PDB file of C-alpha atoms in Angstrom:
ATOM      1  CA  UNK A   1       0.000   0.000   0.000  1.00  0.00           C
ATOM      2  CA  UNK A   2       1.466   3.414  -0.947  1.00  0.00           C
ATOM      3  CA  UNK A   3       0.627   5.771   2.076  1.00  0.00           C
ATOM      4  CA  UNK A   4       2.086   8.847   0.864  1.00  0.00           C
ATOM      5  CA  UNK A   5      -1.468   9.628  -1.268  1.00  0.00           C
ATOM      6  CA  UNK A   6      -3.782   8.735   1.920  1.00  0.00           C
ATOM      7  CA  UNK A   7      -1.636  11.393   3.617  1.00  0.00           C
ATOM      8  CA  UNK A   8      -2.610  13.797   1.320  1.00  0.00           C
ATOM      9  CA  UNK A   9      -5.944  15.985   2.357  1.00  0.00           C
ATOM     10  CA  UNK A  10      -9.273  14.736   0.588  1.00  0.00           C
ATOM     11  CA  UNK A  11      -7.546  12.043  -1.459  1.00  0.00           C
ATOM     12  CA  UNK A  12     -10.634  10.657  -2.817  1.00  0.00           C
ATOM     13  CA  UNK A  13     -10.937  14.032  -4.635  1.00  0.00           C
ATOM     14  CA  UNK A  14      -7.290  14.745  -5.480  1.00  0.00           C
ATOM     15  CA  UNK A  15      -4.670  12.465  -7.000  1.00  0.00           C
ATOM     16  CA  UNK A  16      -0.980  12.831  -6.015  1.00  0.00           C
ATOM     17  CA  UNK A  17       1.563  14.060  -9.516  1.00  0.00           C
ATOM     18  CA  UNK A  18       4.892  14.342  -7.921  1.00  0.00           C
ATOM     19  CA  UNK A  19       6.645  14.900  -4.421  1.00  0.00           C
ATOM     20  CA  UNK A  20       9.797  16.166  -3.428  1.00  0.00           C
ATOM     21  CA  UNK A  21      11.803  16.827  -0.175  1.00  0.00           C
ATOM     22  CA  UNK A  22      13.958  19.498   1.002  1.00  0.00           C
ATOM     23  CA  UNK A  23      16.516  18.009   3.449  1.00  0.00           C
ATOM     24  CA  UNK A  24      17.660  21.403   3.933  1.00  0.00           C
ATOM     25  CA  UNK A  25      14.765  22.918   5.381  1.00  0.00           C
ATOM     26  CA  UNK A  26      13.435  20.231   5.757  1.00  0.00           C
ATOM     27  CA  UNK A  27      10.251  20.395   3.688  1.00  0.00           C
ATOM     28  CA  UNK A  28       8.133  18.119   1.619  1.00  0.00           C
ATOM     29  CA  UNK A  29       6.356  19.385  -1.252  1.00  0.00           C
ATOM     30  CA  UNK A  30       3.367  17.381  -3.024  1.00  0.00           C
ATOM     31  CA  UNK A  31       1.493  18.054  -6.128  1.00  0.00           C
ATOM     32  CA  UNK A  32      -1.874  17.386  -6.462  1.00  0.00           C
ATOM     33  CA  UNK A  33      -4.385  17.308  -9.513  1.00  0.00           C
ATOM     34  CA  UNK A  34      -8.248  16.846  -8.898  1.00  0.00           C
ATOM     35  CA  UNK A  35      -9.637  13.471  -9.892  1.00  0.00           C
ATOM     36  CA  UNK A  36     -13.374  14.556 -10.842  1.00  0.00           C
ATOM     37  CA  UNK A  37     -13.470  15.653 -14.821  1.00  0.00           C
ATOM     38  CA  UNK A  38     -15.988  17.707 -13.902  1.00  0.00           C
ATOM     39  CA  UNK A  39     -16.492  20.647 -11.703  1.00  0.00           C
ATOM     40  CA  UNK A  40     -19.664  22.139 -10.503  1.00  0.00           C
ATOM     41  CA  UNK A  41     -20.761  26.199 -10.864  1.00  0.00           C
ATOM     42  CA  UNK A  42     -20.351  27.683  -7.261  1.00  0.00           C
ATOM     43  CA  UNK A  43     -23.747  29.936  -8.683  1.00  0.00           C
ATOM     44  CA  UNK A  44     -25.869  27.832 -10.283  1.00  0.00           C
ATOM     45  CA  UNK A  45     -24.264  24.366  -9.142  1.00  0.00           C
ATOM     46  CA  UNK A  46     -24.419  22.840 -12.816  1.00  0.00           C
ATOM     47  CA  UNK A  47     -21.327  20.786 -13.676  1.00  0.00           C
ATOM     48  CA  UNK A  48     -19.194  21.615 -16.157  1.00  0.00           C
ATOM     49  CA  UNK A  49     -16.239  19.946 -18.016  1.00  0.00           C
ATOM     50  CA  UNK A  50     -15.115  22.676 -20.665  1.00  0.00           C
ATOM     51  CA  UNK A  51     -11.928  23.829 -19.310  1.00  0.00           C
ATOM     52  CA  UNK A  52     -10.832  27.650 -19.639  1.00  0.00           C
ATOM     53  CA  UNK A  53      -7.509  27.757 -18.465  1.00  0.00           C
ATOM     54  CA  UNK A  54      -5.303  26.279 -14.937  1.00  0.00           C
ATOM     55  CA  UNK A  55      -3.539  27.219 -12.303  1.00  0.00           C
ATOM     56  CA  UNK A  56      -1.868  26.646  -9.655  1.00  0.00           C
ATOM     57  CA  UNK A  57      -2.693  27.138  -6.017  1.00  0.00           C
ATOM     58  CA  UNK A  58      -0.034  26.627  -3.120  1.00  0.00           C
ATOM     59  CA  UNK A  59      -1.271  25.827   0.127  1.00  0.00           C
ATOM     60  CA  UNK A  60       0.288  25.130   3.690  1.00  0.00           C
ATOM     61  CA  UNK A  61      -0.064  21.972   5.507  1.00  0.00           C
ATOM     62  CA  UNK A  62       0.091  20.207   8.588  1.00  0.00           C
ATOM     63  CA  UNK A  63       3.356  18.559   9.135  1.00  0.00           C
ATOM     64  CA  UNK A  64       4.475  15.212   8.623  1.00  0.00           C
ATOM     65  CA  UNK A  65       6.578  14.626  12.029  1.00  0.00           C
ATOM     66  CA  UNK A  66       9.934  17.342  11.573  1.00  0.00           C
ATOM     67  CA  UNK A  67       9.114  18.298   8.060  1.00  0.00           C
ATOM     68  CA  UNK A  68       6.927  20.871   6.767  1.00  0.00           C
ATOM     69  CA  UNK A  69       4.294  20.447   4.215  1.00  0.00           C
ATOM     70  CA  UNK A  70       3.539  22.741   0.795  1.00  0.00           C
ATOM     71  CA  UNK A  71       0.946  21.794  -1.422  1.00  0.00           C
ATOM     72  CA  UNK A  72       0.545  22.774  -4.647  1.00  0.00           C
ATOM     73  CA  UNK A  73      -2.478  22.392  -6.408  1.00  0.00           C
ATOM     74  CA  UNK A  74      -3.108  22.357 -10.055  1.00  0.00           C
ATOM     75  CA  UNK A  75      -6.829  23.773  -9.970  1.00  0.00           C
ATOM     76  CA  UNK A  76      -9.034  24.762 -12.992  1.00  0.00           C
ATOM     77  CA  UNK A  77     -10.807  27.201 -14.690  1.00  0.00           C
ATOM     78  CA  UNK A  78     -13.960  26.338 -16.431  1.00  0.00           C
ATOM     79  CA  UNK A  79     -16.653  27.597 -18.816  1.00  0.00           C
ATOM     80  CA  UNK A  80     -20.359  27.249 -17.328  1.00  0.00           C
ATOM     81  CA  UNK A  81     -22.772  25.928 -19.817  1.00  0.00           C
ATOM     82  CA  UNK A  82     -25.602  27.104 -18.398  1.00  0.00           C
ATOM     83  CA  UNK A  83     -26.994  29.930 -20.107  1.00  0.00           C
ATOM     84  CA  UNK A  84     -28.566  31.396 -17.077  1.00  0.00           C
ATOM     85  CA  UNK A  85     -26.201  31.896 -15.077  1.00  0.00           C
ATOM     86  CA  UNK A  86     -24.207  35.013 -14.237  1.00  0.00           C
ATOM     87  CA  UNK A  87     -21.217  33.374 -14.457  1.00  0.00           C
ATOM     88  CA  UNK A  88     -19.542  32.272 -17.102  1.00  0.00           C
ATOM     89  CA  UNK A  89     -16.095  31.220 -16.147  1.00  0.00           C
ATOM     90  CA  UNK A  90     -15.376  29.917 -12.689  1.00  0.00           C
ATOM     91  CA  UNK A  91     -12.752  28.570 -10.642  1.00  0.00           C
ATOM     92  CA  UNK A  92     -13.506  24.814  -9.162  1.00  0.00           C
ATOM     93  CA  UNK A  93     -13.910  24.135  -5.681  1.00  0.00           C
ATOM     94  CA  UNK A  94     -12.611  22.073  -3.842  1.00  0.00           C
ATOM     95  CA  UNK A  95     -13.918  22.337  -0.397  1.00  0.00           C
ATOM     96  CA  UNK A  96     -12.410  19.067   1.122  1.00  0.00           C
ATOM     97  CA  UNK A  97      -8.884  21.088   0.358  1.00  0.00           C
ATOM     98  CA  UNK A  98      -9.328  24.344   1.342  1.00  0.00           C
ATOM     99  CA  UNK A  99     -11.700  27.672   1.273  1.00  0.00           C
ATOM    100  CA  UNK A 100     -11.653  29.798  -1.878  1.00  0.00           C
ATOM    101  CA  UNK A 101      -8.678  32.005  -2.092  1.00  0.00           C
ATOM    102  CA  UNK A 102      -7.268  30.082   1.257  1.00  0.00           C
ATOM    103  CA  UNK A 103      -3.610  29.802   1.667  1.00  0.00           C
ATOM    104  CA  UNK A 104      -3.600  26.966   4.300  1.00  0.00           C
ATOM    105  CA  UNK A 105      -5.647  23.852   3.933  1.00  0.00           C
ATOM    106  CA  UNK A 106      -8.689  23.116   5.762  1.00  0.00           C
ATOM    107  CA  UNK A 107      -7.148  20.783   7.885  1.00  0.00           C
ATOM    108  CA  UNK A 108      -4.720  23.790   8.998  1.00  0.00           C
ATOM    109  CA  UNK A 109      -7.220  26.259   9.620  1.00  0.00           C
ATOM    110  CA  UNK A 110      -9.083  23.897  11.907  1.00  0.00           C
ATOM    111  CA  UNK A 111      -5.954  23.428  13.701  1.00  0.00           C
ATOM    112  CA  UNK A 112      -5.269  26.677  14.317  1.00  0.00           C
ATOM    113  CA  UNK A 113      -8.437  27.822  15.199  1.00  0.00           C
ATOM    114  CA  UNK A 114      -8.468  25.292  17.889  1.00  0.00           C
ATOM    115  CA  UNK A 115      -5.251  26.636  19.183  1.00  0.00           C
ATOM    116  CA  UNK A 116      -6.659  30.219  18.736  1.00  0.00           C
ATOM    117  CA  UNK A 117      -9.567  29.853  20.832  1.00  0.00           C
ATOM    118  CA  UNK A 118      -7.396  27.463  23.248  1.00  0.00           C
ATOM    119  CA  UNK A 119      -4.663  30.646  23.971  1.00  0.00           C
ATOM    120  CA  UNK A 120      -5.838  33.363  22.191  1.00  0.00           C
ATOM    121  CA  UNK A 121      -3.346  35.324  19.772  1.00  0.00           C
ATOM    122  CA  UNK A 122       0.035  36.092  21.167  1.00  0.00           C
ATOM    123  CA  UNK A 123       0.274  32.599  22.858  1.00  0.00           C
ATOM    124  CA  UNK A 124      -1.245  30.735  19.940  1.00  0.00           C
ATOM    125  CA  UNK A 125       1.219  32.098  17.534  1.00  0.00           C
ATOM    126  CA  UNK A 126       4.098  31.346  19.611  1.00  0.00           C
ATOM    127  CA  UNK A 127       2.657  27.432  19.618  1.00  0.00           C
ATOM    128  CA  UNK A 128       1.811  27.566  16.641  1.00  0.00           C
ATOM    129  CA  UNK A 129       5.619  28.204  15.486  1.00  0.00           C
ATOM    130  CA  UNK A 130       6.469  24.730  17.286  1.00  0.00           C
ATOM    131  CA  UNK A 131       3.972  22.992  15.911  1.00  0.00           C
ATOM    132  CA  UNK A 132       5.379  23.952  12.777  1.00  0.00           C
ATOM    133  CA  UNK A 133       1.590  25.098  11.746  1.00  0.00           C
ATOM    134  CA  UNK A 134       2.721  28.685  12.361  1.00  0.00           C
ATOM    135  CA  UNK A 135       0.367  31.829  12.111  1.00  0.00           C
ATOM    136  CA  UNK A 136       0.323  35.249  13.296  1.00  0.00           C
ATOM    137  CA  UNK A 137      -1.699  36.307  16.524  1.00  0.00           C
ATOM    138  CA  UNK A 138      -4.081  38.947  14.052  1.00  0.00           C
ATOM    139  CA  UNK A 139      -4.708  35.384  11.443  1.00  0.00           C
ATOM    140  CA  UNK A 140      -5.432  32.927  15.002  1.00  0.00           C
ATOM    141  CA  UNK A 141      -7.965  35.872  16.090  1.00  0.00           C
ATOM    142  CA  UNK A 142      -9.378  36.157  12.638  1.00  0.00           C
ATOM    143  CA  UNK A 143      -9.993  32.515  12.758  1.00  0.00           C
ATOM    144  CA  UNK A 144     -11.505  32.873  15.979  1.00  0.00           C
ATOM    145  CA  UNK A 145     -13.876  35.431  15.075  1.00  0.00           C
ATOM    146  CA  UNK A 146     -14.606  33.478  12.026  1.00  0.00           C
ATOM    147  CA  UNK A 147     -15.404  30.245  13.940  1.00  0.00           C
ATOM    148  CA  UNK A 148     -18.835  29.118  14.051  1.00  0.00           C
ATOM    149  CA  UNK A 149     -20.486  29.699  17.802  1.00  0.00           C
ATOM    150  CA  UNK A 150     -20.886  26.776  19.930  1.00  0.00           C
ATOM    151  CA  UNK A 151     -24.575  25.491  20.175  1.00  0.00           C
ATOM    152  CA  UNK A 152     -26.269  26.972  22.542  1.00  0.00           C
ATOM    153  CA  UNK A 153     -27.063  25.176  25.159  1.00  0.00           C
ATOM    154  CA  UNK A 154     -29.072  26.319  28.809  1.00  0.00           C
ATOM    155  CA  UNK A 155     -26.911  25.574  31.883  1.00  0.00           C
ATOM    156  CA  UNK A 156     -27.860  23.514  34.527  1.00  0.00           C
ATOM    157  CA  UNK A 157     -25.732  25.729  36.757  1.00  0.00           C
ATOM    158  CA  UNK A 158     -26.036  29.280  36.386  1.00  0.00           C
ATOM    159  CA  UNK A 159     -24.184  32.321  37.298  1.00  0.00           C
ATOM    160  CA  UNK A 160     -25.853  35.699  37.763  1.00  0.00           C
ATOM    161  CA  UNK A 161     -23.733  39.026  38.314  1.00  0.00           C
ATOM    162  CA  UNK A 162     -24.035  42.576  37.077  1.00  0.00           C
ATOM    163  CA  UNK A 163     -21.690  44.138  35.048  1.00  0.00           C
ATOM    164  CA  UNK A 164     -20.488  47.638  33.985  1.00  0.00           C
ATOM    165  CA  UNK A 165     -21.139  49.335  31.005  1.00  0.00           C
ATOM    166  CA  UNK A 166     -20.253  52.613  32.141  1.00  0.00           C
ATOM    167  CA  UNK A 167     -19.116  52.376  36.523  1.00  0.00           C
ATOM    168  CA  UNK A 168     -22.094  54.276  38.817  1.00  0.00           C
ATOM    169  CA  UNK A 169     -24.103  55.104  35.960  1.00  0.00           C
ATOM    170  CA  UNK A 170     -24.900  52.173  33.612  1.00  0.00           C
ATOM    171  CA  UNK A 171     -25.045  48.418  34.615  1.00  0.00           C
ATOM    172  CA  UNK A 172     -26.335  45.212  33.036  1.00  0.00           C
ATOM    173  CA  UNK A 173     -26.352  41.556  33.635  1.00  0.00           C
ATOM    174  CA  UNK A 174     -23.811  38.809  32.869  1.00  0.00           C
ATOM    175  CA  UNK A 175     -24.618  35.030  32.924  1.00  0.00           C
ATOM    176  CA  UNK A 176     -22.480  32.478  33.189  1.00  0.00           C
ATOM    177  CA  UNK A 177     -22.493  28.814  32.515  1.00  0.00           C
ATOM    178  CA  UNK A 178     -20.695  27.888  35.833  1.00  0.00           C
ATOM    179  CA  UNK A 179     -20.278  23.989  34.098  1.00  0.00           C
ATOM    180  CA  UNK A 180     -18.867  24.959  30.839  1.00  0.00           C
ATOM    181  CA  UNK A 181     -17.137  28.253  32.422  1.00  0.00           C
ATOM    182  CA  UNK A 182     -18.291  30.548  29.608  1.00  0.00           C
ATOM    183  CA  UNK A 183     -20.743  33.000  29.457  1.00  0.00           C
ATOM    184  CA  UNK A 184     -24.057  32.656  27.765  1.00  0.00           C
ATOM    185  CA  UNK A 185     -25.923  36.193  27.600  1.00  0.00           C
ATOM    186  CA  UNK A 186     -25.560  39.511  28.602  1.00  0.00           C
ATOM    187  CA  UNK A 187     -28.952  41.417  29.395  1.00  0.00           C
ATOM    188  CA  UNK A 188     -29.360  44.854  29.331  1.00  0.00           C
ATOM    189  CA  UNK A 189     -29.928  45.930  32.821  1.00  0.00           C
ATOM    190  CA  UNK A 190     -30.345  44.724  36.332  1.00  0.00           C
ATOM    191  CA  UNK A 191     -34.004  44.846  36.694  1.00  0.00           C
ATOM    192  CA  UNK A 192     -35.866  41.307  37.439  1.00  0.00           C
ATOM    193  CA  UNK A 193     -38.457  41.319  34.613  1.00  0.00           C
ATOM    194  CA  UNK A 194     -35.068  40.726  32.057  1.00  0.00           C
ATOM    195  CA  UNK A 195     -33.818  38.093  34.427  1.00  0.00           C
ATOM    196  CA  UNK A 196     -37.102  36.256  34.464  1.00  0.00           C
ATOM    197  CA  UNK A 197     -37.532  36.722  30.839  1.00  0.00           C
ATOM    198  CA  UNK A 198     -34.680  35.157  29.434  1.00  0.00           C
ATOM    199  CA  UNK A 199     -35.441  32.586  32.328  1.00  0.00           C
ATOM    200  CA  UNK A 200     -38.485  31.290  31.169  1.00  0.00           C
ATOM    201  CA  UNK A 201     -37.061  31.357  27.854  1.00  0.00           C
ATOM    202  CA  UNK A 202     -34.250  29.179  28.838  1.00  0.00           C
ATOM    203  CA  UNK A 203     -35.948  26.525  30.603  1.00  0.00           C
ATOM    204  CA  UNK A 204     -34.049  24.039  32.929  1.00  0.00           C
ATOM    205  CA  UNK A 205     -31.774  26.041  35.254  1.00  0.00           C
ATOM    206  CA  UNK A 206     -31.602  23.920  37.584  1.00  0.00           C
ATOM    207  CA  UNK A 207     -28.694  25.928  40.367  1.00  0.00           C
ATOM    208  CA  UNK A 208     -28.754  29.908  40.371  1.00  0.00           C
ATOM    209  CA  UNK A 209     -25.753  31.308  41.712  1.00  0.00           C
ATOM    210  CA  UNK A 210     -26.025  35.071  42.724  1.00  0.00           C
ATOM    211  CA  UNK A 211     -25.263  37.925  44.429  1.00  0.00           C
ATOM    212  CA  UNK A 212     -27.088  39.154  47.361  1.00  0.00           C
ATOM    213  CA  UNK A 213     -29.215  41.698  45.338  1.00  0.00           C
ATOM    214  CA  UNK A 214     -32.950  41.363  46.132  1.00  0.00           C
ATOM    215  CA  UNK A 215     -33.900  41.927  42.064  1.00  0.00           C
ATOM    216  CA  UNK A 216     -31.884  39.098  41.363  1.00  0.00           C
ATOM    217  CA  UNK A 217     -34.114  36.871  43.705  1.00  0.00           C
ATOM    218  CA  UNK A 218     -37.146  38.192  42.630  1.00  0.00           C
ATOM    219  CA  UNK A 219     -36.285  37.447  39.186  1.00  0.00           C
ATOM    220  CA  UNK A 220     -35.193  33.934  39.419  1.00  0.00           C
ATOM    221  CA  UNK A 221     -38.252  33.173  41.494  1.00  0.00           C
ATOM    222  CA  UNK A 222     -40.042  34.443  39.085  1.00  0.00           C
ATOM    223  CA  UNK A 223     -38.322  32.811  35.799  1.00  0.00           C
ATOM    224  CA  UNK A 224     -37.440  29.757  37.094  1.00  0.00           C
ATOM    225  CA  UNK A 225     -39.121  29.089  40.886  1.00  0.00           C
ATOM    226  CA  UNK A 226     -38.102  25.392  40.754  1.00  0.00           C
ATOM    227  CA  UNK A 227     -34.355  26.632  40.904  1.00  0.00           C
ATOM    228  CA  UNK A 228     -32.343  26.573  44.223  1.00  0.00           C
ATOM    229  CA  UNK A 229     -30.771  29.609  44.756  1.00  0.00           C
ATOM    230  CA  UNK A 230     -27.087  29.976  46.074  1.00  0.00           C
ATOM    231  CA  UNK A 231     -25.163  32.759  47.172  1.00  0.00           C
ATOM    232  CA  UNK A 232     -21.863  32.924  45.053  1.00  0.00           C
ATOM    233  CA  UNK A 233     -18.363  32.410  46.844  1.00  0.00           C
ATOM    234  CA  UNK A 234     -17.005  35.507  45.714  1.00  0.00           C
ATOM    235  CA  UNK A 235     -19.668  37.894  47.213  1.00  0.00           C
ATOM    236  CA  UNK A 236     -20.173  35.610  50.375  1.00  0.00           C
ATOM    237  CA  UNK A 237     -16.013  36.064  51.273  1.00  0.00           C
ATOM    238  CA  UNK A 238     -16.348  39.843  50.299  1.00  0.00           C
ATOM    239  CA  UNK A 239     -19.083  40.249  52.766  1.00  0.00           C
ATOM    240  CA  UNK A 240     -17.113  38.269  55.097  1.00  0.00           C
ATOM    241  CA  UNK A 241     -13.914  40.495  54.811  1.00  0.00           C
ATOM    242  CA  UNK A 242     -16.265  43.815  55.051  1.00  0.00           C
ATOM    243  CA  UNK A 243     -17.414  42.283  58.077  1.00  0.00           C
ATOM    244  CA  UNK A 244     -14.217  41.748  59.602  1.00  0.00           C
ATOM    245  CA  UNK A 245     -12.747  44.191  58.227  1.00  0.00           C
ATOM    246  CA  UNK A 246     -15.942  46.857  60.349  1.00  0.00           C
ATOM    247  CA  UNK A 247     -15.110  44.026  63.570  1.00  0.00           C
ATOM    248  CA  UNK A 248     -11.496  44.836  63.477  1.00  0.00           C
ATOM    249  CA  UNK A 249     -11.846  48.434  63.208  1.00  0.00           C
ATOM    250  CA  UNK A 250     -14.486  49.057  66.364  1.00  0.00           C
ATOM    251  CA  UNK A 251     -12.033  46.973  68.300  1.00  0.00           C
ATOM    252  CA  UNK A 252      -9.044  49.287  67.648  1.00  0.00           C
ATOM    253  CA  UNK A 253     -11.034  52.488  68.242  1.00  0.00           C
ATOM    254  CA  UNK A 254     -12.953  51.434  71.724  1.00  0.00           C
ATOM    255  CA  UNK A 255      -9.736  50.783  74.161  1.00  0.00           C
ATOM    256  CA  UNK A 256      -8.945  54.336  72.599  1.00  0.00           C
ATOM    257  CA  UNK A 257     -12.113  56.025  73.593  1.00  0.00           C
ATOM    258  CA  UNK A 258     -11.803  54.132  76.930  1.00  0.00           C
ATOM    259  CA  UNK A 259      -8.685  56.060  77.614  1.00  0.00           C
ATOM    260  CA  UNK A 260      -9.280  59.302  76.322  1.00  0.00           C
ATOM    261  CA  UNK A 261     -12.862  59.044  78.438  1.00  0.00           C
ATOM    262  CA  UNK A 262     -11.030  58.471  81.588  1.00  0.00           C
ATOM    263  CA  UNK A 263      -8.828  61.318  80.872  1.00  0.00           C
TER     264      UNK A 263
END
């Protein structure tokens, strides 16, 4: 069995020509040809087989162990037949590969989105570099941005807390998916209509973790009454500081007023 085409991406759509390696860089570089005679109109989606003209497309991908990957791709230009259609030459897609106009593979870009939303930019790029599927920080955050969002899903365990749009004069409310550690919505405001709203939309909360704020309750009694309702660590140990922190203070101040008293 030759392995070196079922390394290739998509190989039941492309066909390996020639490969080569680089020892000095080290690099291996495969050619690839599409298989199908045929390509199909991106517009209208009938297939055509009248070629135009070809070229060549050259396209990173992921490494095989210490050696870097380049593809290049003989692609084609065809004539659509369909009279119809507003387009009458296209370029054939081959979506398996990569995206139109795409300089990595589709492989690649999965792999570095994963990293992108994994680190972010600055620390992606620098794994990305020894993973020898390298990228800049702006290319791992445009990948990120263009990543489909995760399905939504209600949490069983939810986290209420306000949030700042503009300190003392404009608030709203952030909820998070304690489970998943993500946030799921931010409402506009802190009143406990919205809360309630978008709980009854988002049926089976189960857990409400919240602050202490009394619209908070009233909403989530409201939107979701068969919910237990928990006060969140972080405002429970920052009442318990303020607390001792009041405690503390009274005790240093009374020996004083003790003493200036008997004076």
């Amino acid at each position: 069995m030759n392995l070196l085409p079922r390394l290739s991406p998509d190989p039941a759509s492309v066909r390996l020509d020639t490969w080569a390696i680089e020892p000095a860089r080290p690099a291996i570089t495969l050619t690839l040809r599409p298989r199908s005679r045929t390509a199909r109109c991106p517009l209208c989606g009938r297939r055509s087989g009248r070629v135009h003209s070809r070229y060549e497309r050259t396209l990173a991908d992921l490494p095989w162990g210490d050696h870097a990957v380049l593809i290049r791709l003989r692609a084609r230009r065809l004539f659509c037949d369909n009279a119809g259609c507003e387009r009458r030459i296209f370029a054939e897609r081959l979506p398996g590969i990569a995206a139109p106009w795409a300089r990595r593979t589709a492989r690649v870009a999965t792999r570095q989105t994963a990293i992108g939303l994994a680190l972010g930019g600055a620390a992606g790029a620098r794994l990305s570099r020894d993973l020898l599927v390298p990228a800049s920080r702006n290319t791992l955050l445009r990948l990120v941005r263009a990543a489909p969002s995760p399905p939504e899903v209600t949490p069983s365990v939810l986290g209420v807390d306000d949030w700042a749009l503009r300190k003392r004069h404009s608030y709203g409310t952030v909820l998070v998916d304690l489970e998943r550690r993500r946030p799921v919505a931010l409402l506009p405001d802190r009143e406990a209509g919205t809360l309630a709203t978008w709980l009854r939309e988002h049926p089976g909360v189960a857990i409400v973790a919240r602050d202490r704020a009394g619209a908070y309750a009233d909403g989530v009694r409201r939107g979701a009454p068969g919910a237990v309702q928990v006060a969140d660590r972080f405002h429970l140990l920052q009442n318990l500081a303020e607390a001792l922190e009041t405690t503390v203070h009274r005790a240093r101040q009374g020996p004083a007023r003790g003493r200036a008293g008997a004076a």
